[in-house]
mmCIF file of C-alpha atoms in Angstrom:
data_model
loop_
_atom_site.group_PDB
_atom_site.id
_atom_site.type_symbol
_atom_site.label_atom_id
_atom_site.label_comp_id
_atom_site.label_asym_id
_atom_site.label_seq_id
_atom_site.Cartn_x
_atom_site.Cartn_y
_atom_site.Cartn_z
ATOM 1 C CA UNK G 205 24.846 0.957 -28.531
ATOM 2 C CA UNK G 206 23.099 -1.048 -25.802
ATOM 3 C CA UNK G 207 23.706 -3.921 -23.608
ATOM 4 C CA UNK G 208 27.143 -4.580 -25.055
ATOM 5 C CA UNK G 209 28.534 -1.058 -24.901
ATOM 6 C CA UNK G 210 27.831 -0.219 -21.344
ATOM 7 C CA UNK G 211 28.183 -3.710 -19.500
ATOM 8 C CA UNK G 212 29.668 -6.538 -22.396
ATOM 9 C CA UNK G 213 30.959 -9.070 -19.990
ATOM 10 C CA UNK G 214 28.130 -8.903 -17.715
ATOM 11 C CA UNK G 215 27.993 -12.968 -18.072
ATOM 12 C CA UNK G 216 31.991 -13.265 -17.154
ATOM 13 C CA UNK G 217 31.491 -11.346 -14.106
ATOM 14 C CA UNK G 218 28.591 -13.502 -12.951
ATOM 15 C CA UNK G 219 30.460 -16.716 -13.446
ATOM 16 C CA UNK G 220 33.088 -15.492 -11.387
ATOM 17 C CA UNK G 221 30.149 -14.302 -8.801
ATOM 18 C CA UNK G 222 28.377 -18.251 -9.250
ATOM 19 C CA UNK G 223 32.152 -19.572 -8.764
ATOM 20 C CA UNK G 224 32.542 -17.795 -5.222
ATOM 21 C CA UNK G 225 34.641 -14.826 -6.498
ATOM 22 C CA UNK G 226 33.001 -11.827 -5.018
ATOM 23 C CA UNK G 227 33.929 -8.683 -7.553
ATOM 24 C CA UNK G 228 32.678 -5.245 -8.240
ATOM 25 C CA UNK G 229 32.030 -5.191 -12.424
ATOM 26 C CA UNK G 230 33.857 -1.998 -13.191
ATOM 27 C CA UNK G 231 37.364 -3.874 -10.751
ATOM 28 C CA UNK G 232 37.018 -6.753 -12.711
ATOM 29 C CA UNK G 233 36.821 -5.000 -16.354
ATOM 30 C CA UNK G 234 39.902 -3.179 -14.656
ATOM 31 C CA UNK G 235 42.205 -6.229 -13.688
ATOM 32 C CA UNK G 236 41.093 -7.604 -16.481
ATOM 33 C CA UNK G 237 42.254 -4.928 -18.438
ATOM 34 C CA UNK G 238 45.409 -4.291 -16.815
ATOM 35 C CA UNK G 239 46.801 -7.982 -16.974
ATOM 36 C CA UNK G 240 45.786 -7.967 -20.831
ATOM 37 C CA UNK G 241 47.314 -4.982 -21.615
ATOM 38 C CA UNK G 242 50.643 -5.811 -19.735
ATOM 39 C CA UNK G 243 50.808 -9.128 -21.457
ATOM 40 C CA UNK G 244 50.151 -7.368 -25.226
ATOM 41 C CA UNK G 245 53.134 -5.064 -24.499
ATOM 42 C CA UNK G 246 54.965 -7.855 -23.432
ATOM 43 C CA UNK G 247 54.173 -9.531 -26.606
ATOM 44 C CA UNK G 248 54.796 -6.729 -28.634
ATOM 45 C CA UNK G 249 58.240 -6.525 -27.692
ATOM 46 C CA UNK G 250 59.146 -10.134 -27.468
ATOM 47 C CA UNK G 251 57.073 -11.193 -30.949
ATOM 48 C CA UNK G 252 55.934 -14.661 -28.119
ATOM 49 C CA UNK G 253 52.517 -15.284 -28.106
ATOM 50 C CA UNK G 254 50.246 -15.126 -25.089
ATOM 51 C CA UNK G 255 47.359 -17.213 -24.549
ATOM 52 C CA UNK G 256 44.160 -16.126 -22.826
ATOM 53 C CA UNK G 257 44.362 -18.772 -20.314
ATOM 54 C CA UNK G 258 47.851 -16.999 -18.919
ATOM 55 C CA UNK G 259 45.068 -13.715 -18.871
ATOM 56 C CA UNK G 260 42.720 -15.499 -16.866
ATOM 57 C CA UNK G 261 45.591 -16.811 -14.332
ATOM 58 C CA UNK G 262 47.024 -13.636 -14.361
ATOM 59 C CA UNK G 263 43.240 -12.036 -13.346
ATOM 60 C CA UNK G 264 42.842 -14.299 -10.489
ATOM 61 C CA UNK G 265 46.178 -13.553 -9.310
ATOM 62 C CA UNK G 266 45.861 -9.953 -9.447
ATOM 63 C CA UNK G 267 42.293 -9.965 -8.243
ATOM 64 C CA UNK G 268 42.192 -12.510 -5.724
ATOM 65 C CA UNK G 269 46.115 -13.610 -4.917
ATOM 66 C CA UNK G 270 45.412 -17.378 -5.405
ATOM 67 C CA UNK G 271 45.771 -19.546 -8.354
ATOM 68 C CA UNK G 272 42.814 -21.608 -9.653
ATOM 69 C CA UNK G 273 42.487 -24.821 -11.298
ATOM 70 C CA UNK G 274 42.053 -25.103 -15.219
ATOM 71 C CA UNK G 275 38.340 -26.145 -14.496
ATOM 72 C CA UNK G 276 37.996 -21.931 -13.504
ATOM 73 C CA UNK G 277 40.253 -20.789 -15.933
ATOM 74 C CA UNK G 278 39.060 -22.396 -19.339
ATOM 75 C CA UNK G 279 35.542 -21.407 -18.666
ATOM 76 C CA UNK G 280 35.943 -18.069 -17.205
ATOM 77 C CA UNK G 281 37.832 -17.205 -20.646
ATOM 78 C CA UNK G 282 35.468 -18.950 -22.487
ATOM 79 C CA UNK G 283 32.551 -16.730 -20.872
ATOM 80 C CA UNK G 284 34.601 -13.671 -22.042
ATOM 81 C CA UNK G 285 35.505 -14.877 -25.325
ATOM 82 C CA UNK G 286 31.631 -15.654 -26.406
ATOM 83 C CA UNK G 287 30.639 -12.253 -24.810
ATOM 84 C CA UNK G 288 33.764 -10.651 -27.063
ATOM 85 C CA UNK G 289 32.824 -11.873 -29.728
ATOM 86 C CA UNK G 290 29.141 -10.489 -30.018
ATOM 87 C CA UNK G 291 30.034 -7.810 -32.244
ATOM 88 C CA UNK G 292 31.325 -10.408 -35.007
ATOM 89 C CA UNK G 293 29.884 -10.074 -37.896
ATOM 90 C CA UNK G 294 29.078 -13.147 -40.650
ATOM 91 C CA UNK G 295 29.642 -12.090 -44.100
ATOM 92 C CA UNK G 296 27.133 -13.985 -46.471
ATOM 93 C CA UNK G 297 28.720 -13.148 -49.617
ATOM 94 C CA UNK G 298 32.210 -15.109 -47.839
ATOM 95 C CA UNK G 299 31.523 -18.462 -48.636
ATOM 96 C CA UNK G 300 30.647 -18.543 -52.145
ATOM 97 C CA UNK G 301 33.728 -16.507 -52.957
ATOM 98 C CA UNK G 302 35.921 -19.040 -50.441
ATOM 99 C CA UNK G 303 34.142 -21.538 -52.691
ATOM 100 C CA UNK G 304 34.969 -20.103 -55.785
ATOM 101 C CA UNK G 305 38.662 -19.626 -54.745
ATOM 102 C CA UNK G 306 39.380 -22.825 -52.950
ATOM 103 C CA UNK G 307 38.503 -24.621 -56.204
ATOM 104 C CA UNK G 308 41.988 -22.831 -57.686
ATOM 105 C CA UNK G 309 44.193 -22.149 -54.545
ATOM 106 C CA UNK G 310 44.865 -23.813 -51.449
ATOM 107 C CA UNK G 311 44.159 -21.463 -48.831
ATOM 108 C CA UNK G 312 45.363 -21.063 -45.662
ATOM 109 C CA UNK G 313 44.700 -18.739 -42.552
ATOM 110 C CA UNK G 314 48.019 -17.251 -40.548
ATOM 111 C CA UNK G 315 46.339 -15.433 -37.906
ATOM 112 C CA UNK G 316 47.346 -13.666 -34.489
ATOM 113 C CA UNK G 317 45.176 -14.478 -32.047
ATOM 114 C CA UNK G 318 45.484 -15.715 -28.241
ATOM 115 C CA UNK G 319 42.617 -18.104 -28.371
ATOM 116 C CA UNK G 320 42.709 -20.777 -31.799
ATOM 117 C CA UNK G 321 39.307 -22.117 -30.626
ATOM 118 C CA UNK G 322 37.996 -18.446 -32.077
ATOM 119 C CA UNK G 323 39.360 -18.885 -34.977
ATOM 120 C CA UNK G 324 37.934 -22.453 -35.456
ATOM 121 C CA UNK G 325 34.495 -21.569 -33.781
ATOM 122 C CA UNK G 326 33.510 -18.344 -36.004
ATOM 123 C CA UNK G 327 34.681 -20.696 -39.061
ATOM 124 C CA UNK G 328 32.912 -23.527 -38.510
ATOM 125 C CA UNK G 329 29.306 -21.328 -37.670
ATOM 126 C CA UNK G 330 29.694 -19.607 -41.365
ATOM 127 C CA UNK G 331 29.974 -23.112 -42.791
ATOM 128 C CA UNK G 332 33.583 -21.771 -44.418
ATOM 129 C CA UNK G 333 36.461 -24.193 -42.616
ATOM 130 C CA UNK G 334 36.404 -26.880 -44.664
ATOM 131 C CA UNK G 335 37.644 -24.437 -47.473
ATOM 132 C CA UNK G 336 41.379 -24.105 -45.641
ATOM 133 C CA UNK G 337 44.112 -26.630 -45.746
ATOM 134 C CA UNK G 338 45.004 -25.148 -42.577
ATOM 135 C CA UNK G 339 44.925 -22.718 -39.986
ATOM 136 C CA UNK G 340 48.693 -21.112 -38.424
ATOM 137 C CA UNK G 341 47.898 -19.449 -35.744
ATOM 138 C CA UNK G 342 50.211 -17.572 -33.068
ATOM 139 C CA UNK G 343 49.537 -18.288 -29.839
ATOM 140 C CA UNK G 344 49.940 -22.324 -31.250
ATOM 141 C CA UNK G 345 53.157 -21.214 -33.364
ATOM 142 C CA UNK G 346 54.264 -19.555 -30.324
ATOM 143 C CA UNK G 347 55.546 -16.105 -32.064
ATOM 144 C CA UNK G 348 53.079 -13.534 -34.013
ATOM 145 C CA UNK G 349 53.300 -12.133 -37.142
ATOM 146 C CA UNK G 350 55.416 -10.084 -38.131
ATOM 147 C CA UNK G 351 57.681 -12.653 -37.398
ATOM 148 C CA UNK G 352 58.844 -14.662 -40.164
ATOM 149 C CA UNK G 353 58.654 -17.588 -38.525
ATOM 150 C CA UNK G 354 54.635 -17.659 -38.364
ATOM 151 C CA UNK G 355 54.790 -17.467 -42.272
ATOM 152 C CA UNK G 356 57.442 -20.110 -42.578
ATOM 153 C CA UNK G 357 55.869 -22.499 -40.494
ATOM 154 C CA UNK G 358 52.880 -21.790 -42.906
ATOM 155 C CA UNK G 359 54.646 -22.573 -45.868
ATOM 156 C CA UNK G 360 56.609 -25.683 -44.512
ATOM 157 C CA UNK G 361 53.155 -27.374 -43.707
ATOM 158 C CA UNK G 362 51.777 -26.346 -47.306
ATOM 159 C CA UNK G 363 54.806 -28.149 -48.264
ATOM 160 C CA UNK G 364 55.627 -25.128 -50.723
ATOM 161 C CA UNK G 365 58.327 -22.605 -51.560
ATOM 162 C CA UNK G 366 57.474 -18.679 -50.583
ATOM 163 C CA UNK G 367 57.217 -17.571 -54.644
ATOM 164 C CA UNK G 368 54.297 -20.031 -54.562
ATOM 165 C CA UNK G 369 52.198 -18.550 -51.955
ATOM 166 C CA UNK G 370 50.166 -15.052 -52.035
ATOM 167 C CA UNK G 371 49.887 -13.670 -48.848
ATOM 168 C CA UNK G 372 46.448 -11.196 -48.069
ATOM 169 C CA UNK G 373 46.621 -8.813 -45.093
ATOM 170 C CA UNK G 374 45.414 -5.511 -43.761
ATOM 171 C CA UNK G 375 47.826 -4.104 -41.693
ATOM 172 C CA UNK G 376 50.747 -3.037 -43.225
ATOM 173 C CA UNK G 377 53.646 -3.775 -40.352
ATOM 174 C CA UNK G 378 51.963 -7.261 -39.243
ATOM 175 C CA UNK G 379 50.920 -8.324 -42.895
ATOM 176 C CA UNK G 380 52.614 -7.103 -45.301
ATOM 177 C CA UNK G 381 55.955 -6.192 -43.815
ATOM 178 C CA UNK G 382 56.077 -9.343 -42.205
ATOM 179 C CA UNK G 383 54.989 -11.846 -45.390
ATOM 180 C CA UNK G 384 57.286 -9.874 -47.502
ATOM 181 C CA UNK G 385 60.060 -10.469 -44.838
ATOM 182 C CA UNK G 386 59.458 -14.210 -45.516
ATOM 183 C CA UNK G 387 59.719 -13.822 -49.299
ATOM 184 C CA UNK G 388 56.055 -14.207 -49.461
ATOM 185 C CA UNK G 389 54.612 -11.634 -52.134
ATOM 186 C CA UNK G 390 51.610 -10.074 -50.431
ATOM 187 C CA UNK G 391 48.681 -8.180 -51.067
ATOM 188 C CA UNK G 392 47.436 -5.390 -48.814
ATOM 189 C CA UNK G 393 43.603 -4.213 -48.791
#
């Protein structure tokens, strides 16, 4: 409830307001909108990756028929992106048990996303990166999970064989049907 649920990219929409790029709110959420969910279903089918930058580039297309420089793009997603990730939440009881693992295991993030710095950001502000030997993540891969390839690539820079690595998901197609796919024994929660 509040501020977030009614109007959550209130800040986005000004930038594009300070930047010259006169939009009603509830148009922009729309565009917005529309371009992300086109390029989702385009990455659902295809298993490529989409970064947010090709959603911003698509927005001003859409919205304004012009294409702008990366000097509009990067911080028009990065507006959205903070405002996005507001409802985040930082688990205290995370770290010691990263600790506590990483002291036994190499561990190692394979995450979908469209934006690594999000990843990279929310680890570095709960003090847990330095636990991971590394961080695989789509949209630098190039193809989401389920794709094997994601998993591989995750493997081949741990420098180990699949029956060495545990894989821990949530979703059962993306996670689990995809690590298993790659030989990778996994464990769903």
């Amino acid at each position: 409830p509040g501020v977030f649920h009614t109007a959550p990219y209130q800040q986005t929409h000004q930038f594009l307001q300070q930047q010259g790029f006169p939009i009603g709110y509830d148009t922009f959420v729309a565009t917005f909108t529309t371009i992300s969910d086109a390029l989702e279903a385009q990455a659902k089918r295809t298993g490529n990756e989409y970064h947010m930058d090709d959603v911003g580039r698509g927005f001003f297309q859409a919205a304004f028929a012009t294409e702008v420089a990366d000097q509009i793009v990067h911080p028009f997603i990065a507006h959205f992106i903070a405002e996005w990730s507001r409802g985040i939440v930082y688990l205290e009881a995370l770290a010691p048990a990263l600790a506590q693992l990483a002291t036994h295991y190499r561990l190692s993030i394979v995450s979908n996303t469209h934006y690594p710095a999000l990843i990279h950001d929310h680890l570095a502000a709960m003090g847990i990166g330095s636990y991971f030997a590394q961080i695989v993540t789509s949209v630098e891969v190039g193809i989401r999970k389920p794709h094997t390839a994601i998993f591989q690539r995750a493997l081949v820079d741990l420098q180990i064989a699949p029956h060495q690595a545990i894989y821990v998901g949530d979703t059962y197609i993306d996670h689990y049907q995809g690590a298993t796919a790659a030989n990778i024994r996994c464990v769903l929660i």
